[in-house]
mmCIF file of C-alpha atoms in Angstrom:
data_model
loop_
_atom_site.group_PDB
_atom_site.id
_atom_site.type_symbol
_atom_site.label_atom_id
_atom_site.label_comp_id
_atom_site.label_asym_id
_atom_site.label_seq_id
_atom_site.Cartn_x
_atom_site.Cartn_y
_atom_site.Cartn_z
ATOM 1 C CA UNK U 1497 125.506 76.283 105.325
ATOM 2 C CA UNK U 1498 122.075 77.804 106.359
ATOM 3 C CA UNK U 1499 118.205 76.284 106.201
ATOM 4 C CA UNK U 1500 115.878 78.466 105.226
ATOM 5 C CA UNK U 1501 112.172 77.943 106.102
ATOM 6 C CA UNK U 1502 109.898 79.396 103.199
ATOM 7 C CA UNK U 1503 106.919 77.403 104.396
ATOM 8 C CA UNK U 1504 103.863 79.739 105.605
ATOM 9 C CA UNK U 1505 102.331 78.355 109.235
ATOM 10 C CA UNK U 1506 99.543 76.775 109.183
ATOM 11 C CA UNK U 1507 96.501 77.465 111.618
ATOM 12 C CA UNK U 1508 92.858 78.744 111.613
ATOM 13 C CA UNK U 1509 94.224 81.763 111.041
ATOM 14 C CA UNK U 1510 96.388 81.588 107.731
ATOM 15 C CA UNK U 1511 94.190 82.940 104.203
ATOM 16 C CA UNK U 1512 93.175 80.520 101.800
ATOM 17 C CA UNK U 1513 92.295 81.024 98.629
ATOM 18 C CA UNK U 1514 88.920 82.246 98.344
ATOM 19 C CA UNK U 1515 86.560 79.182 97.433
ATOM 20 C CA UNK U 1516 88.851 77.249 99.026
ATOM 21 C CA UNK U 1517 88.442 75.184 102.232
ATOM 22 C CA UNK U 1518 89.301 76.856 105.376
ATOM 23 C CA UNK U 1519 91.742 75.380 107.571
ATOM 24 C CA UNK U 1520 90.753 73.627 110.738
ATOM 25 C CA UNK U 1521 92.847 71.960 113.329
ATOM 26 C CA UNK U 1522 91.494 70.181 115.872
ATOM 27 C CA UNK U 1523 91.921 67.583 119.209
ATOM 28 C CA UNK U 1524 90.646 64.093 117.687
ATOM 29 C CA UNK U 1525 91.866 62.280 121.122
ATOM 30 C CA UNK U 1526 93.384 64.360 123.867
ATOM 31 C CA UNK U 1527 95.295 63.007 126.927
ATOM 32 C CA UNK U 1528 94.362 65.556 129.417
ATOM 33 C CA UNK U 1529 90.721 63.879 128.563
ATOM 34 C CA UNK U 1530 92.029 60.308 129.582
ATOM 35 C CA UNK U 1531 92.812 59.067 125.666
ATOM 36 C CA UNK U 1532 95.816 57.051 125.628
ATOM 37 C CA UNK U 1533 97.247 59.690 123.050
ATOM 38 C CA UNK U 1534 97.021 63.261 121.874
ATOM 39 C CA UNK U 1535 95.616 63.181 117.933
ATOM 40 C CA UNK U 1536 94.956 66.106 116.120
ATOM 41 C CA UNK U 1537 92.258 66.315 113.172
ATOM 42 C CA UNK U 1538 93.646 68.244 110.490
ATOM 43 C CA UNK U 1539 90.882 70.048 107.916
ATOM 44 C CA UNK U 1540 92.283 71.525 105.036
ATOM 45 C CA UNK U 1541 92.375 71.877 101.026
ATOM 46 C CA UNK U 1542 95.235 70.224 98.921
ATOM 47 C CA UNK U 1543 96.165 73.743 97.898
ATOM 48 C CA UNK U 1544 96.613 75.638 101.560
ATOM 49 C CA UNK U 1545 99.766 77.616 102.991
ATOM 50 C CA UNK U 1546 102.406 76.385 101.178
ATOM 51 C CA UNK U 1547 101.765 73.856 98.596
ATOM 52 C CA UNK U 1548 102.318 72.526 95.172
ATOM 53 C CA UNK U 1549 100.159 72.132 92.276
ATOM 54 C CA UNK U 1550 99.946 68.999 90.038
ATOM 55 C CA UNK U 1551 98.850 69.105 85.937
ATOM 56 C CA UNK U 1552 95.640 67.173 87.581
ATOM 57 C CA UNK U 1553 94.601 70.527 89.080
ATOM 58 C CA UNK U 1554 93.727 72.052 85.974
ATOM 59 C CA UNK U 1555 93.864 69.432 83.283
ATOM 60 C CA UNK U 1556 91.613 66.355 83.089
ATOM 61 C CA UNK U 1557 93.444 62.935 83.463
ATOM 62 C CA UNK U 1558 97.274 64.793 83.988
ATOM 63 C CA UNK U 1559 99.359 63.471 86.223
ATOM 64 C CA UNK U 1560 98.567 63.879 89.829
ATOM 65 C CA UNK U 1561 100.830 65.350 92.936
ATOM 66 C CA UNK U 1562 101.859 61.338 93.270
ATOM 67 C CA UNK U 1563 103.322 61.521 89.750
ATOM 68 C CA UNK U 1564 105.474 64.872 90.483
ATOM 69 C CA UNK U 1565 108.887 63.650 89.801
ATOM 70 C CA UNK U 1566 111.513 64.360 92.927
ATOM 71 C CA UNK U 1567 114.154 65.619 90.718
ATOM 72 C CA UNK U 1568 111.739 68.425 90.060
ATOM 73 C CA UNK U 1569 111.262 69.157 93.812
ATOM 74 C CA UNK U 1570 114.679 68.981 95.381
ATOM 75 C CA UNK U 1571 118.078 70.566 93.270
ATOM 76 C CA UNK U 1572 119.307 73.921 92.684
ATOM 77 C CA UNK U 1573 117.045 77.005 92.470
ATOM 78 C CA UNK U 1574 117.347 80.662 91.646
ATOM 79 C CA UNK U 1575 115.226 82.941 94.072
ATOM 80 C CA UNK U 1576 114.441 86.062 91.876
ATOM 81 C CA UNK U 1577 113.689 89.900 93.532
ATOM 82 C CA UNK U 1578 110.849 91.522 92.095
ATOM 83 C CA UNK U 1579 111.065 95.358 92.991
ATOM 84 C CA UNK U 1580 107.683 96.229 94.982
ATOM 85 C CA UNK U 1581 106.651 98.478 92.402
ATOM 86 C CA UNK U 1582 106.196 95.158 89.697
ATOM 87 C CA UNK U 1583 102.628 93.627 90.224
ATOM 88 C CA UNK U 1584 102.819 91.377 86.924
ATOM 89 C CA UNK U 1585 105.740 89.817 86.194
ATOM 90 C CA UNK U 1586 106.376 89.798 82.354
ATOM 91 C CA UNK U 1587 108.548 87.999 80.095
ATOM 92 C CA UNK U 1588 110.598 91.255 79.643
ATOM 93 C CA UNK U 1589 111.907 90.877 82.987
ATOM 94 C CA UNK U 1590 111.772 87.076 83.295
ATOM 95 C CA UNK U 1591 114.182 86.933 80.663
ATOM 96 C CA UNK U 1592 116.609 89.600 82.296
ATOM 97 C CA UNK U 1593 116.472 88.646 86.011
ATOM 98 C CA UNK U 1594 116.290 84.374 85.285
ATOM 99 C CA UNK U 1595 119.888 82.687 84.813
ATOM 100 C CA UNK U 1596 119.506 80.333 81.549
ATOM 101 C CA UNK U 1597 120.059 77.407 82.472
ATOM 102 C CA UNK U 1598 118.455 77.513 86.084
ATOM 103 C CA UNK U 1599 115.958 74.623 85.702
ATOM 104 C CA UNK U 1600 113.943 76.466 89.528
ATOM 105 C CA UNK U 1601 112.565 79.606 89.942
ATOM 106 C CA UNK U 1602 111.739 81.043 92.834
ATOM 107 C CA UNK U 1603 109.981 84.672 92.454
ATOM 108 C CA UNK U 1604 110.352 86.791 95.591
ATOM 109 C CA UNK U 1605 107.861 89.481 95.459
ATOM 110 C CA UNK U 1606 106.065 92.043 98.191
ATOM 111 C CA UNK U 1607 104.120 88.761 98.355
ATOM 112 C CA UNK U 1608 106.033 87.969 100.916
ATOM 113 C CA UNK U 1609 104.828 90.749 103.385
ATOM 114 C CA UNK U 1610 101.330 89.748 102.862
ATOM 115 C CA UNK U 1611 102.304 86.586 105.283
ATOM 116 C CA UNK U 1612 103.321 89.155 108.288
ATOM 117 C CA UNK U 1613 101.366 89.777 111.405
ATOM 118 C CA UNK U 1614 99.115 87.667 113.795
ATOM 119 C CA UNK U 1615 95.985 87.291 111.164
ATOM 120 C CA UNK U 1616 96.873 88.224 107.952
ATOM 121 C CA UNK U 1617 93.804 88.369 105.741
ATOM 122 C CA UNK U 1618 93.411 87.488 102.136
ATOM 123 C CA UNK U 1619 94.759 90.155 99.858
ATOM 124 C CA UNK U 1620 93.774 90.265 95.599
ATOM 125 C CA UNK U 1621 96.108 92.161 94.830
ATOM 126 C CA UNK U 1622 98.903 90.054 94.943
ATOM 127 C CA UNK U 1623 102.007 89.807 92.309
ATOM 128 C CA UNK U 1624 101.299 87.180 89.736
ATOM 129 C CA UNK U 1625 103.097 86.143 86.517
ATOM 130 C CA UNK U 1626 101.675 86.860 82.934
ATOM 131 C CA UNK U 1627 101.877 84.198 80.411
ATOM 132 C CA UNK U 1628 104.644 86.087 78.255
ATOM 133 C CA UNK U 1629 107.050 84.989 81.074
ATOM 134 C CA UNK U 1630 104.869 81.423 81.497
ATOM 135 C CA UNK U 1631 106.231 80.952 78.325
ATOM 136 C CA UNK U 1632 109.354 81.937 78.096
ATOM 137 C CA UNK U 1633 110.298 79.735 81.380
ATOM 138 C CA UNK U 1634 108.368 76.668 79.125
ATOM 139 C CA UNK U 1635 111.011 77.997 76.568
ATOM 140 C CA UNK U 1636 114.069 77.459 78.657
ATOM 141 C CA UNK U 1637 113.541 74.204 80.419
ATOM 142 C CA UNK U 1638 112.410 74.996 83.327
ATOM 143 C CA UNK U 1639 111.443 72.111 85.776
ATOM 144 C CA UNK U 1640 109.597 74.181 88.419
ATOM 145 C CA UNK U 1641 108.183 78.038 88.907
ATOM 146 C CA UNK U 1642 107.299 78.883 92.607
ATOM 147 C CA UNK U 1643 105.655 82.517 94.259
ATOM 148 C CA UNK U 1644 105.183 83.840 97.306
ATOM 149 C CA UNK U 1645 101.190 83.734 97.051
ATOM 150 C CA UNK U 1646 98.594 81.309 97.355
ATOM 151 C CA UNK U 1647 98.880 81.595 93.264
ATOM 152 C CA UNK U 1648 101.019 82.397 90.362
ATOM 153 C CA UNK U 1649 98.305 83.712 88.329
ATOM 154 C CA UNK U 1650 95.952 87.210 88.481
ATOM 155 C CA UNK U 1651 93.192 86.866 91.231
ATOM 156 C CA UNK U 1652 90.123 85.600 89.705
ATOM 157 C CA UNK U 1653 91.783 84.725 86.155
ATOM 158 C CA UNK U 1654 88.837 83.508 84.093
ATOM 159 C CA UNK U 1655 90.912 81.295 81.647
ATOM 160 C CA UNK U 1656 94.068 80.257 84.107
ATOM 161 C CA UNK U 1657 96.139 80.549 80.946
ATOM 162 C CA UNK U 1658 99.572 81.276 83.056
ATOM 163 C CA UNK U 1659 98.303 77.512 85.165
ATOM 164 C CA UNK U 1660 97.390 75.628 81.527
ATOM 165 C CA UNK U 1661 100.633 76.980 80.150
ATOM 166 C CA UNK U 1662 103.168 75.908 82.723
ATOM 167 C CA UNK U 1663 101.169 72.605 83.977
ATOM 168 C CA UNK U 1664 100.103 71.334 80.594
ATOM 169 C CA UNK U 1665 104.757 71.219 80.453
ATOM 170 C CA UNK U 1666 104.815 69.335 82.952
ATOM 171 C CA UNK U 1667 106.320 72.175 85.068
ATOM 172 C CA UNK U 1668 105.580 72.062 88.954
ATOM 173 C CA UNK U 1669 103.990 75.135 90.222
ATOM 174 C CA UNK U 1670 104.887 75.734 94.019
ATOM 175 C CA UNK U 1671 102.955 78.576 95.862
ATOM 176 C CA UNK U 1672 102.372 79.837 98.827
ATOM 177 C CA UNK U 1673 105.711 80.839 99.807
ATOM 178 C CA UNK U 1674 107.456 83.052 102.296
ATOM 179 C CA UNK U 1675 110.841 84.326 101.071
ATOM 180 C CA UNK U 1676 110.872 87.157 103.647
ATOM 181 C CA UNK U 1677 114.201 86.187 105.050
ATOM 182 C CA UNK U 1678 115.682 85.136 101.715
ATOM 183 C CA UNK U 1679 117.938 87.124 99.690
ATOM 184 C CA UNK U 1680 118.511 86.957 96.121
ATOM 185 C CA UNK U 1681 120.589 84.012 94.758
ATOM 186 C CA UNK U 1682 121.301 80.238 94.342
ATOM 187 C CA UNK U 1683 120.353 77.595 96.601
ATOM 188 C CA UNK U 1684 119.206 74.189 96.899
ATOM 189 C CA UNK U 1685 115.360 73.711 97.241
ATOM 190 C CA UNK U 1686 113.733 70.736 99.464
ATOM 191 C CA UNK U 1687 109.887 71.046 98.552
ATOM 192 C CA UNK U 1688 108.228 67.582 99.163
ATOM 193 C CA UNK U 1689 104.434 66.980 99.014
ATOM 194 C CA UNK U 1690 102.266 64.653 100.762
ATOM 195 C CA UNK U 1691 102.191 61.146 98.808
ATOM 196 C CA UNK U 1692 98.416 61.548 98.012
ATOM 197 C CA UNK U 1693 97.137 58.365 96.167
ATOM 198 C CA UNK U 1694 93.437 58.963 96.589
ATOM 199 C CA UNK U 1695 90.895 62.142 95.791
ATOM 200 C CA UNK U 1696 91.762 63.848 92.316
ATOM 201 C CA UNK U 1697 95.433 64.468 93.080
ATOM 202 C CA UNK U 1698 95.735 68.415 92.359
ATOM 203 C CA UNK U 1699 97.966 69.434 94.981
ATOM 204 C CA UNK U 1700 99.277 68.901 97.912
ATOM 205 C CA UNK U 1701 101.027 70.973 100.870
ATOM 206 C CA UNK U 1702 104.941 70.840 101.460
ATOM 207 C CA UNK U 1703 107.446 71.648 103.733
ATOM 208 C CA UNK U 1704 109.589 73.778 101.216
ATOM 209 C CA UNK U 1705 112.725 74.661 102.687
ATOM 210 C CA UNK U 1706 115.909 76.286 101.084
ATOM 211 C CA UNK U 1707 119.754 75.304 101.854
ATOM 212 C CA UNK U 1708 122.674 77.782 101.334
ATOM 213 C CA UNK U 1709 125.208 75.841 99.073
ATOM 214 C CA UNK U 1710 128.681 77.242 101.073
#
């Protein structure tokens, strides 16, 4: 058996959305200054590195992150190769690359690379899903849809159709991954978010990690 790490790091350095807070991490109390402790502050948006998003993100009154069910976030899950040369992810090849049955999808795109080197930077350009295949994962139970950017749908979408259409399911949406060392297959997902009971509940950053099942 073998953990996998998808989670991105999180510092200054990592790209948020854009709009989105920027990530600061700070010394609160520090013992080389004669505090009894080290604290850090952390400074961040619900929706940095690797995180999930909650119906409440985009639809008034849903459920928030606290309401995610953990069925949803921990079981078996199908990480999916999309070839470099794929920047939208249709239905066509949803339906020919996605087991039926496989309640998790993982989508493993040149994403991935985007997370490589000291200080990446933002990049709009990133693979995204269109709502053809939104739909047909609605269509065959799925339970959660993750990608390897900080979102599943085309940078600066002006009606976040492929968002409304999985969230307003009830489906989880987990982004922000990094599948680099992952290869295609089956494994068991471990994606918990922070128990958030305050603020508007949209999202919340996990530790996502992925187990081998021999």
């Amino acid at each position: 058996m073998r953990i996998y790490d998808v989670s991105v790091r999180l510092s200054e350095t990592t790209p948020t959305y854009p709009g989105d807070p920027g990530i600061e991490i700070r010394s609160w109390k520090s013992l080389a200054d004669g505090d009894p402790a080290n604290v850090s502050l952390l400074y961040m948006g619900a929706h940095s590195g690797t995180h999930v998003d909650a119906p409440a993100h985009f639809i008034e009154g849903a459920g928030r992150v606290e309401s995610l069910s953990l069925e949803a976030l921990i079981g078996e899950a199908q990480v999916v190769e999309v070839p470099v040369s794929i920047t939208t992810i249709d239905a066509s090849f949803t339906a020919a690359h996605c087991h039926p049955g496989r309640k998790r999808i993982l989508f493993k795109t040149r994403n991935s690379n985007f997370w490589s080197g000291e200080h990446p930077v933002f990049q709009t350009d990133f693979t995204h899903l269109d709502l053809g295949a939104a739909e047909y994962l609605v269509s065959q139970g799925t339970i959660l849809v993750g990608i390897d950017y900080l979102s599943i749908e085309q940078f600066k979408s002006k009606t976040h159709e492929i968002h409304l259409a999985l969230l307003s399911k009830g489906i989880v949406i987990l982004e922000g991954l990094d599948l680099r060392e992952v290869e295609a297959g089956i494994y068991e997902l471990i994606c918990l978010p922070l128990r958030i009971a305050s603020g508007k509940g949209d999202g919340s950053p996990v530790r996502a990690v992925l187990r081998t099942l021999d």
